[in-house]
Amino acid sequence: MSPFTGRAIGLAFAALWLFLGAVALPLPWRYLAGALGLAAILLLGVRAWRMNERRTGLFDMRRYRLSVALEFGAIALAGFLLDRVGLGGYLIPVVGIIVGLHFVGLWWAGGGPQYLRLAGIMTAIDAGALLLPPGSRAMQAAAGLGSAAALAMIAGTGARR
């Protein structure tokens, strides 16, 4: 996977989290947050495209695939278990924590220290969102917008050190 492909994937997921968080905001803030966030993500995408990084060949695709497979499995299991015990209101930040933790696997695959930073930042943001009322718009906004910002910051800036 090329460095730009990885950044594009990160920015695409940042846009997804942005949408998830922005829709929880009251009008007109949802449109303002969505528009400004999308503009920032697009600008970061252009910046990432122009970075002209070269692939090092150190990224282990087997480890990457394992990390993503474990992430999907953990999300499915968490969704099932939370629903089963009546705690479905916690789903969004729990998914954010799982997504954050999967970046440890990307670091393990050889992706670099920025993945550990992203894992820590995203996990902390979503753990903090768990302190808000379950299933509330505040919880959804905090988890969505916070996760979007963390993903965009790392994916779009090329933060390596």
PDB file of C-alpha atoms in Angstrom:
ATOM      1  CA  MET A   1       0.000   0.000   0.000  1.00  0.00           C
ATOM      2  CA  SER A   2       1.432   3.382  -0.944  1.00  0.00           C
ATOM      3  CA  PRO A   3       1.752   6.117   1.688  1.00  0.00           C
ATOM      4  CA  PHE A   4      -0.875   8.190  -0.128  1.00  0.00           C
ATOM      5  CA  THR A   5      -3.312   5.252  -0.186  1.00  0.00           C
ATOM      6  CA  GLY A   6      -2.974   4.906   3.570  1.00  0.00           C
ATOM      7  CA  ARG A   7      -3.505   8.626   4.060  1.00  0.00           C
ATOM      8  CA  ALA A   8      -6.529   8.590   1.717  1.00  0.00           C
ATOM      9  CA  ILE A   9      -8.071   5.730   3.706  1.00  0.00           C
ATOM     10  CA  GLY A  10      -7.476   7.653   6.941  1.00  0.00           C
ATOM     11  CA  LEU A  11      -9.033  10.819   5.533  1.00  0.00           C
ATOM     12  CA  ALA A  12     -12.031   8.904   4.160  1.00  0.00           C
ATOM     13  CA  PHE A  13     -12.678   7.469   7.606  1.00  0.00           C
ATOM     14  CA  ALA A  14     -12.165  10.927   9.098  1.00  0.00           C
ATOM     15  CA  ALA A  15     -14.986  12.127   6.817  1.00  0.00           C
ATOM     16  CA  LEU A  16     -17.198   9.266   8.028  1.00  0.00           C
ATOM     17  CA  TRP A  17     -16.544  10.107  11.688  1.00  0.00           C
ATOM     18  CA  LEU A  18     -17.078  13.803  10.891  1.00  0.00           C
ATOM     19  CA  PHE A  19     -20.516  13.019   9.457  1.00  0.00           C
ATOM     20  CA  LEU A  20     -21.373  10.859  12.473  1.00  0.00           C
ATOM     21  CA  GLY A  21     -20.416  13.635  14.879  1.00  0.00           C
ATOM     22  CA  ALA A  22     -21.856  16.554  12.910  1.00  0.00           C
ATOM     23  CA  VAL A  23     -25.334  15.038  12.580  1.00  0.00           C
ATOM     24  CA  ALA A  24     -25.549  14.943  16.381  1.00  0.00           C
ATOM     25  CA  LEU A  25     -25.168  18.726  16.575  1.00  0.00           C
ATOM     26  CA  PRO A  26     -28.163  21.069  16.554  1.00  0.00           C
ATOM     27  CA  LEU A  27     -28.884  23.214  13.517  1.00  0.00           C
ATOM     28  CA  PRO A  28     -27.097  25.274  12.173  1.00  0.00           C
ATOM     29  CA  TRP A  29     -23.985  23.907  13.915  1.00  0.00           C
ATOM     30  CA  ARG A  30     -24.198  20.546  12.152  1.00  0.00           C
ATOM     31  CA  TYR A  31     -23.873  22.230   8.758  1.00  0.00           C
ATOM     32  CA  LEU A  32     -21.114  24.541   9.909  1.00  0.00           C
ATOM     33  CA  ALA A  33     -19.096  21.725  11.540  1.00  0.00           C
ATOM     34  CA  GLY A  34     -19.706  19.462   8.560  1.00  0.00           C
ATOM     35  CA  ALA A  35     -18.706  22.059   5.975  1.00  0.00           C
ATOM     36  CA  LEU A  36     -15.620  23.276   7.834  1.00  0.00           C
ATOM     37  CA  GLY A  37     -14.554  19.729   8.675  1.00  0.00           C
ATOM     38  CA  LEU A  38     -15.005  18.536   5.107  1.00  0.00           C
ATOM     39  CA  ALA A  39     -13.074  21.539   3.779  1.00  0.00           C
ATOM     40  CA  ALA A  40     -10.222  20.755   6.183  1.00  0.00           C
ATOM     41  CA  ILE A  41     -10.230  17.077   5.178  1.00  0.00           C
ATOM     42  CA  LEU A  42     -10.148  17.995   1.484  1.00  0.00           C
ATOM     43  CA  LEU A  43      -7.251  20.409   2.047  1.00  0.00           C
ATOM     44  CA  LEU A  44      -5.388  17.739   4.010  1.00  0.00           C
ATOM     45  CA  GLY A  45      -6.069  15.312   1.156  1.00  0.00           C
ATOM     46  CA  VAL A  46      -4.484  17.698  -1.342  1.00  0.00           C
ATOM     47  CA  ARG A  47      -1.525  18.127   1.003  1.00  0.00           C
ATOM     48  CA  ALA A  48      -1.168  14.349   1.371  1.00  0.00           C
ATOM     49  CA  TRP A  49      -1.290  13.934  -2.419  1.00  0.00           C
ATOM     50  CA  ARG A  50       1.525  16.459  -2.841  1.00  0.00           C
ATOM     51  CA  MET A  51       3.777  14.936  -0.169  1.00  0.00           C
ATOM     52  CA  ASN A  52       5.434  12.689  -2.744  1.00  0.00           C
ATOM     53  CA  GLU A  53       6.455  10.054  -0.212  1.00  0.00           C
ATOM     54  CA  ARG A  54       8.059   6.841  -1.299  1.00  0.00           C
ATOM     55  CA  ARG A  55       7.051   3.444  -0.138  1.00  0.00           C
ATOM     56  CA  THR A  56       9.672   1.887   2.118  1.00  0.00           C
ATOM     57  CA  GLY A  57       8.588  -1.728   1.641  1.00  0.00           C
ATOM     58  CA  LEU A  58       8.663  -2.240   5.412  1.00  0.00           C
ATOM     59  CA  PHE A  59       4.879  -2.421   5.804  1.00  0.00           C
ATOM     60  CA  ASP A  60       3.794  -6.035   6.387  1.00  0.00           C
ATOM     61  CA  MET A  61       0.449  -6.519   4.608  1.00  0.00           C
ATOM     62  CA  ARG A  62      -0.290  -9.787   6.465  1.00  0.00           C
ATOM     63  CA  ARG A  63      -0.109  -7.960   9.783  1.00  0.00           C
ATOM     64  CA  TYR A  64      -2.204  -5.116   8.366  1.00  0.00           C
ATOM     65  CA  ARG A  65      -4.906  -7.528   7.184  1.00  0.00           C
ATOM     66  CA  LEU A  66      -4.890  -9.321  10.542  1.00  0.00           C
ATOM     67  CA  SER A  67      -5.271  -6.001  12.358  1.00  0.00           C
ATOM     68  CA  VAL A  68      -8.220  -4.991  10.182  1.00  0.00           C
ATOM     69  CA  ALA A  69      -9.860  -8.435  10.479  1.00  0.00           C
ATOM     70  CA  LEU A  70      -9.551  -8.323  14.272  1.00  0.00           C
ATOM     71  CA  GLU A  71     -10.967  -4.788  14.256  1.00  0.00           C
ATOM     72  CA  PHE A  72     -14.034  -5.849  12.247  1.00  0.00           C
ATOM     73  CA  GLY A  73     -14.544  -8.904  14.441  1.00  0.00           C
ATOM     74  CA  ALA A  74     -14.239  -6.841  17.628  1.00  0.00           C
ATOM     75  CA  ILE A  75     -16.729  -4.264  16.321  1.00  0.00           C
ATOM     76  CA  ALA A  76     -19.244  -6.972  15.441  1.00  0.00           C
ATOM     77  CA  LEU A  77     -18.793  -8.671  18.826  1.00  0.00           C
ATOM     78  CA  ALA A  78     -19.052  -5.390  20.717  1.00  0.00           C
ATOM     79  CA  GLY A  79     -22.224  -4.458  18.858  1.00  0.00           C
ATOM     80  CA  PHE A  80     -23.771  -7.840  19.628  1.00  0.00           C
ATOM     81  CA  LEU A  81     -22.755  -7.837  23.300  1.00  0.00           C
ATOM     82  CA  LEU A  82     -23.725  -4.229  23.993  1.00  0.00           C
ATOM     83  CA  ASP A  83     -27.129  -4.786  22.415  1.00  0.00           C
ATOM     84  CA  ARG A  84     -27.569  -8.067  24.261  1.00  0.00           C
ATOM     85  CA  VAL A  85     -26.991  -6.476  27.680  1.00  0.00           C
ATOM     86  CA  GLY A  86     -28.966  -3.303  26.929  1.00  0.00           C
ATOM     87  CA  LEU A  87     -25.991  -0.972  26.600  1.00  0.00           C
ATOM     88  CA  GLY A  88     -26.354  -0.128  22.904  1.00  0.00           C
ATOM     89  CA  GLY A  89     -26.095   3.583  23.724  1.00  0.00           C
ATOM     90  CA  TYR A  90     -22.364   3.080  24.228  1.00  0.00           C
ATOM     91  CA  LEU A  91     -21.775   1.661  20.740  1.00  0.00           C
ATOM     92  CA  ILE A  92     -20.305   4.706  18.982  1.00  0.00           C
ATOM     93  CA  PRO A  93     -17.490   5.442  21.458  1.00  0.00           C
ATOM     94  CA  VAL A  94     -16.811   1.716  21.920  1.00  0.00           C
ATOM     95  CA  VAL A  95     -16.374   1.394  18.156  1.00  0.00           C
ATOM     96  CA  GLY A  96     -14.079   4.439  18.324  1.00  0.00           C
ATOM     97  CA  ILE A  97     -11.962   2.743  20.994  1.00  0.00           C
ATOM     98  CA  ILE A  98     -11.729  -0.424  18.898  1.00  0.00           C
ATOM     99  CA  VAL A  99     -10.777   1.569  15.812  1.00  0.00           C
ATOM    100  CA  GLY A 100      -8.218   3.454  17.864  1.00  0.00           C
ATOM    101  CA  LEU A 101      -6.712   0.241  19.208  1.00  0.00           C
ATOM    102  CA  HIS A 102      -6.463  -1.257  15.736  1.00  0.00           C
ATOM    103  CA  PHE A 103      -3.814   1.371  14.979  1.00  0.00           C
ATOM    104  CA  VAL A 104      -1.508  -0.501  17.356  1.00  0.00           C
ATOM    105  CA  GLY A 105      -1.771  -3.301  14.797  1.00  0.00           C
ATOM    106  CA  LEU A 106      -0.850  -0.914  11.998  1.00  0.00           C
ATOM    107  CA  TRP A 107       2.196   0.147  13.993  1.00  0.00           C
ATOM    108  CA  TRP A 108       3.003  -3.576  14.432  1.00  0.00           C
ATOM    109  CA  ALA A 109       2.733  -3.945  10.650  1.00  0.00           C
ATOM    110  CA  GLY A 110       5.535  -1.422  10.298  1.00  0.00           C
ATOM    111  CA  GLY A 111       3.532   1.742   9.830  1.00  0.00           C
ATOM    112  CA  GLY A 112       5.540   3.971  12.148  1.00  0.00           C
ATOM    113  CA  PRO A 113       5.128   5.787  15.449  1.00  0.00           C
ATOM    114  CA  GLN A 114       2.313   8.018  14.200  1.00  0.00           C
ATOM    115  CA  TYR A 115       0.017   4.981  14.462  1.00  0.00           C
ATOM    116  CA  LEU A 116       0.772   4.622  18.165  1.00  0.00           C
ATOM    117  CA  ARG A 117       0.013   8.322  18.669  1.00  0.00           C
ATOM    118  CA  LEU A 118      -3.256   7.938  16.788  1.00  0.00           C
ATOM    119  CA  ALA A 119      -4.149   4.850  18.831  1.00  0.00           C
ATOM    120  CA  GLY A 120      -3.585   6.772  22.053  1.00  0.00           C
ATOM    121  CA  ILE A 121      -5.369   9.941  20.966  1.00  0.00           C
ATOM    122  CA  MET A 122      -8.408   8.231  19.473  1.00  0.00           C
ATOM    123  CA  THR A 123      -8.762   5.767  22.348  1.00  0.00           C
ATOM    124  CA  ALA A 124      -8.560   8.591  24.909  1.00  0.00           C
ATOM    125  CA  ILE A 125     -11.127  10.724  23.048  1.00  0.00           C
ATOM    126  CA  ASP A 126     -13.612   7.877  22.790  1.00  0.00           C
ATOM    127  CA  ALA A 127     -13.006   6.729  26.368  1.00  0.00           C
ATOM    128  CA  GLY A 128     -13.806  10.294  27.428  1.00  0.00           C
ATOM    129  CA  ALA A 129     -16.997  10.195  25.360  1.00  0.00           C
ATOM    130  CA  LEU A 130     -18.073   7.144  27.397  1.00  0.00           C
ATOM    131  CA  LEU A 131     -18.423   9.486  30.380  1.00  0.00           C
ATOM    132  CA  LEU A 132     -21.269  11.350  28.667  1.00  0.00           C
ATOM    133  CA  PRO A 133     -24.891  10.158  28.883  1.00  0.00           C
ATOM    134  CA  PRO A 134     -25.210   6.885  26.904  1.00  0.00           C
ATOM    135  CA  GLY A 135     -26.629   7.295  23.416  1.00  0.00           C
ATOM    136  CA  SER A 136     -26.848  11.064  23.796  1.00  0.00           C
ATOM    137  CA  ARG A 137     -26.155  13.533  21.036  1.00  0.00           C
ATOM    138  CA  ALA A 138     -23.290  14.861  23.170  1.00  0.00           C
ATOM    139  CA  MET A 139     -21.703  11.397  23.282  1.00  0.00           C
ATOM    140  CA  GLN A 140     -22.128  10.942  19.528  1.00  0.00           C
ATOM    141  CA  ALA A 141     -20.770  14.415  18.738  1.00  0.00           C
ATOM    142  CA  ALA A 142     -17.745  14.016  21.019  1.00  0.00           C
ATOM    143  CA  ALA A 143     -16.867  10.562  19.690  1.00  0.00           C
ATOM    144  CA  GLY A 144     -17.521  11.444  16.041  1.00  0.00           C
ATOM    145  CA  LEU A 145     -15.895  14.864  15.871  1.00  0.00           C
ATOM    146  CA  GLY A 146     -13.015  13.873  18.133  1.00  0.00           C
ATOM    147  CA  SER A 147     -12.249  10.738  16.131  1.00  0.00           C
ATOM    148  CA  ALA A 148     -12.500  12.675  12.871  1.00  0.00           C
ATOM    149  CA  ALA A 149     -10.043  15.280  14.125  1.00  0.00           C
ATOM    150  CA  ALA A 150      -7.574  12.641  15.321  1.00  0.00           C
ATOM    151  CA  LEU A 151      -7.697  10.732  12.031  1.00  0.00           C
ATOM    152  CA  ALA A 152      -7.438  13.859   9.898  1.00  0.00           C
ATOM    153  CA  MET A 153      -4.572  15.234  11.963  1.00  0.00           C
ATOM    154  CA  ILE A 154      -2.427  12.122  11.540  1.00  0.00           C
ATOM    155  CA  ALA A 155      -3.489  11.115   8.009  1.00  0.00           C
ATOM    156  CA  GLY A 156      -3.309  14.562   6.489  1.00  0.00           C
ATOM    157  CA  THR A 157      -0.252  16.049   8.090  1.00  0.00           C
ATOM    158  CA  GLY A 158       2.296  13.325   7.655  1.00  0.00           C
ATOM    159  CA  ALA A 159       3.141  13.456  11.365  1.00  0.00           C
ATOM    160  CA  ARG A 160       5.950  10.953  11.577  1.00  0.00           C
ATOM    161  CA  ARG A 161       7.799  11.904  14.755  1.00  0.00           C
TER     162      ARG A 161
END
